[in-house]
Amino acid sequence: GNTYSLEVRDGVHKLWGDIVPTNKETLSVRMYKKYLPKDCRRRWQYFRMWPNLAFELYPDQVDFMQILPMSPTTMVIREISYALPDDRREMKACRYLNWRINREVNAQDQRLIAGVEEGMATSSYTSGPFAKREICLIDAAENMRKIIPVACEQQKPSAEVMSKLVAEARENI
């Protein structure tokens, strides 16, 4: 949308934007912003580094994520937050609200991904181009195609062809 910006530089994807007040703003978001310094209430930042590391910067903490593929269709996300020691009641509330907001956002993301995957599993699905604005997705797809050439194929290869491609890839490691 028009509320965020994207940048790709030297293998790092940076996403940032202003938090735009809406009538859909949850109580958690309103309460969280109340605890933040005024100059930090309207900005979010997210960085992703190829192939599987990401971190989010918040005024109260930083979250690190490692994405580990488990199979062609599943992954595990390991996540940990770091913050300066601060036992003030306000900071505890701020960090709790941050966690709660992110839990809601993650649930929305999971529903979106499930819908996309459901559509991709249909017989009528065909791949198509990314929107030009989605420079981070384009960069990730290009990186994937470089290291996994079979990702360039329009159709799923036969088991025989796939075995050959895997063997060739192992030789090049």
CSV table of C-alpha atoms in Angstrom, one decimal:
chain,number,residue,atom,x,y,z
A,1,GLY,CA,0.0,0.0,0.0
A,2,ASN,CA,0.9,3.7,0.1
A,3,THR,CA,1.6,3.6,3.9
A,4,TYR,CA,5.0,1.8,3.7
A,5,SER,CA,8.2,1.9,1.8
A,6,LEU,CA,10.6,-0.9,0.5
A,7,GLU,CA,14.3,-0.8,-0.2
A,8,VAL,CA,16.7,-3.5,-1.4
A,9,ARG,CA,20.4,-2.9,-0.9
A,10,ASP,CA,23.3,-5.4,-0.7
A,11,GLY,CA,21.1,-8.3,0.2
A,12,VAL,CA,19.2,-6.5,2.9
A,13,HIS,CA,15.4,-5.8,2.5
A,14,LYS,CA,14.2,-2.8,4.5
A,15,LEU,CA,10.6,-2.2,5.0
A,16,TRP,CA,9.3,0.8,7.0
A,17,GLY,CA,6.3,3.0,7.3
A,18,ASP,CA,4.2,5.3,9.2
A,19,ILE,CA,1.4,3.9,11.4
A,20,VAL,CA,-1.7,5.5,10.0
A,21,PRO,CA,-4.5,6.0,12.5
A,22,THR,CA,-7.7,4.2,11.4
A,23,ASN,CA,-11.0,3.5,12.9
A,24,LYS,CA,-9.9,-0.2,13.0
A,25,GLU,CA,-7.0,0.6,15.4
A,26,THR,CA,-7.3,-1.9,18.2
A,27,LEU,CA,-7.2,-1.0,21.9
A,28,SER,CA,-3.8,-2.7,22.2
A,29,VAL,CA,-2.4,-0.4,19.5
A,30,ARG,CA,-3.9,2.7,21.1
A,31,MET,CA,-2.5,1.7,24.5
A,32,TYR,CA,0.9,0.8,23.2
A,33,LYS,CA,1.4,4.1,21.4
A,34,LYS,CA,0.5,5.9,24.6
A,35,TYR,CA,3.6,4.5,26.3
A,36,LEU,CA,6.0,5.4,23.5
A,37,PRO,CA,7.9,8.6,23.1
A,38,LYS,CA,6.0,11.0,20.8
A,39,ASP,CA,8.6,10.8,18.0
A,40,CYS,CA,8.3,6.9,17.9
A,41,ARG,CA,4.6,6.5,17.9
A,42,ARG,CA,4.1,6.5,14.1
A,43,ARG,CA,7.0,4.5,12.7
A,44,TRP,CA,7.8,0.8,12.2
A,45,GLN,CA,10.9,-0.8,10.7
A,46,TYR,CA,11.6,-4.3,9.5
A,47,PHE,CA,14.8,-5.7,8.0
A,48,ARG,CA,15.3,-9.1,6.2
A,49,MET,CA,18.7,-10.5,5.2
A,50,TRP,CA,18.9,-13.3,2.6
A,51,PRO,CA,18.4,-16.1,3.1
A,52,ASN,CA,16.7,-16.5,6.5
A,53,LEU,CA,17.3,-13.7,9.0
A,54,ALA,CA,15.0,-10.9,9.9
A,55,PHE,CA,14.7,-8.3,12.7
A,56,GLU,CA,12.1,-5.7,13.7
A,57,LEU,CA,13.0,-2.5,15.5
A,58,TYR,CA,10.6,-1.1,18.1
A,59,PRO,CA,11.1,1.7,20.5
A,60,ASP,CA,11.0,-0.7,23.4
A,61,GLN,CA,12.9,-3.8,22.0
A,62,VAL,CA,14.3,-5.5,19.0
A,63,ASP,CA,12.9,-8.9,17.7
A,64,PHE,CA,15.2,-11.3,15.8
A,65,MET,CA,13.8,-14.1,13.6
A,66,GLN,CA,15.4,-17.1,11.9
A,67,ILE,CA,13.4,-18.9,9.3
A,68,LEU,CA,14.3,-22.6,8.9
A,69,PRO,CA,12.8,-24.6,6.1
A,70,MET,CA,11.6,-28.0,7.2
A,71,SER,CA,10.2,-29.3,3.9
A,72,PRO,CA,9.2,-27.7,0.5
A,73,THR,CA,5.9,-26.6,2.2
A,74,THR,CA,6.8,-26.0,5.9
A,75,MET,CA,9.1,-23.9,7.9
A,76,VAL,CA,9.8,-23.0,11.5
A,77,ILE,CA,10.4,-19.5,12.7
A,78,ARG,CA,12.6,-19.1,15.7
A,79,GLU,CA,12.1,-15.7,17.4
A,80,ILE,CA,13.6,-14.0,20.3
A,81,SER,CA,13.3,-10.4,21.7
A,82,TYR,CA,16.0,-8.4,23.3
A,83,ALA,CA,15.5,-5.2,25.3
A,84,LEU,CA,17.3,-3.1,27.9
A,85,PRO,CA,16.5,-4.0,31.5
A,86,ASP,CA,13.6,-1.9,32.6
A,87,ASP,CA,11.3,-3.0,35.4
A,88,ARG,CA,9.0,0.1,35.3
A,89,ARG,CA,5.3,-0.8,35.2
A,90,GLU,CA,4.9,1.4,32.1
A,91,MET,CA,7.6,-0.5,30.2
A,92,LYS,CA,6.2,-3.9,31.2
A,93,ALA,CA,2.8,-2.8,29.9
A,94,CYS,CA,4.4,-1.4,26.7
A,95,ARG,CA,6.2,-4.7,26.0
A,96,TYR,CA,3.1,-6.8,26.8
A,97,LEU,CA,1.1,-4.7,24.3
A,98,ASN,CA,3.8,-5.0,21.7
A,99,TRP,CA,3.7,-8.8,22.1
A,100,ARG,CA,-0.1,-8.7,21.9
A,101,ILE,CA,-0.2,-6.6,18.7
A,102,ASN,CA,2.4,-8.8,17.0
A,103,ARG,CA,0.3,-11.9,18.0
A,104,GLU,CA,-2.7,-10.3,16.2
A,105,VAL,CA,-0.6,-9.3,13.2
A,106,ASN,CA,0.9,-12.9,13.0
A,107,ALA,CA,-2.6,-14.4,13.1
A,108,GLN,CA,-3.7,-12.1,10.2
A,109,ASP,CA,-0.5,-13.1,8.2
A,110,GLN,CA,-1.3,-16.8,8.8
A,111,ARG,CA,-4.8,-16.4,7.5
A,112,LEU,CA,-3.5,-14.5,4.4
A,113,ILE,CA,-0.9,-17.1,3.7
A,114,ALA,CA,-3.3,-20.0,4.1
A,115,GLY,CA,-5.6,-18.4,1.6
A,116,VAL,CA,-2.8,-17.8,-0.9
A,117,GLU,CA,-1.6,-21.4,-0.5
A,118,GLU,CA,-5.2,-22.7,-0.9
A,119,GLY,CA,-5.4,-20.8,-4.2
A,120,MET,CA,-2.0,-22.1,-5.3
A,121,ALA,CA,-3.1,-25.7,-4.7
A,122,THR,CA,-5.9,-25.5,-7.2
A,123,SER,CA,-5.6,-26.8,-10.7
A,124,SER,CA,-6.3,-23.4,-12.2
A,125,TYR,CA,-3.4,-21.7,-10.5
A,126,THR,CA,-0.6,-20.4,-12.7
A,127,SER,CA,2.4,-18.4,-11.6
A,128,GLY,CA,2.6,-14.8,-12.8
A,129,PRO,CA,4.7,-11.7,-12.3
A,130,PHE,CA,5.1,-9.9,-9.1
A,131,ALA,CA,3.9,-6.3,-8.9
A,132,LYS,CA,6.8,-3.9,-9.8
A,133,ARG,CA,6.5,-2.3,-6.3
A,134,GLU,CA,7.2,-5.6,-4.6
A,135,ILE,CA,11.0,-5.3,-4.9
A,136,CYS,CA,11.7,-7.4,-1.8
A,137,LEU,CA,9.7,-10.4,-3.2
A,138,ILE,CA,11.3,-10.0,-6.6
A,139,ASP,CA,14.8,-10.0,-5.0
A,140,ALA,CA,14.0,-13.0,-2.9
A,141,ALA,CA,12.6,-14.9,-5.9
A,142,GLU,CA,15.7,-14.1,-8.0
A,143,ASN,CA,18.0,-15.3,-5.2
A,144,MET,CA,16.0,-18.5,-4.9
A,145,ARG,CA,16.2,-19.1,-8.6
A,146,LYS,CA,20.0,-18.7,-8.5
A,147,ILE,CA,20.5,-21.3,-5.9
A,148,ILE,CA,17.7,-23.6,-6.8
A,149,PRO,CA,17.4,-23.7,-10.6
A,150,VAL,CA,14.4,-25.9,-10.6
A,151,ALA,CA,12.5,-22.9,-9.1
A,152,CYS,CA,12.7,-21.4,-12.6
A,153,GLU,CA,10.5,-24.2,-14.1
A,154,GLN,CA,6.9,-23.3,-15.0
A,155,GLN,CA,5.7,-26.9,-14.4
A,156,LYS,CA,6.6,-29.3,-11.6
A,157,PRO,CA,9.3,-31.6,-13.0
A,158,SER,CA,8.9,-35.4,-13.0
A,159,ALA,CA,10.4,-37.4,-10.2
A,160,GLU,CA,13.2,-38.5,-12.6
A,161,VAL,CA,14.1,-35.0,-13.7
A,162,MET,CA,13.9,-33.8,-10.1
A,163,SER,CA,16.3,-36.5,-8.9
A,164,LYS,CA,18.7,-35.5,-11.7
A,165,LEU,CA,18.5,-31.8,-10.7
A,166,VAL,CA,19.0,-32.5,-7.0
A,167,ALA,CA,22.1,-34.6,-7.9
A,168,GLU,CA,23.5,-31.8,-10.0
A,169,ALA,CA,22.9,-29.3,-7.3
A,170,ARG,CA,24.7,-31.5,-4.7
A,171,GLU,CA,27.7,-31.7,-7.1
A,172,ASN,CA,27.9,-27.9,-7.2
A,173,ILE,CA,27.9,-27.4,-3.4
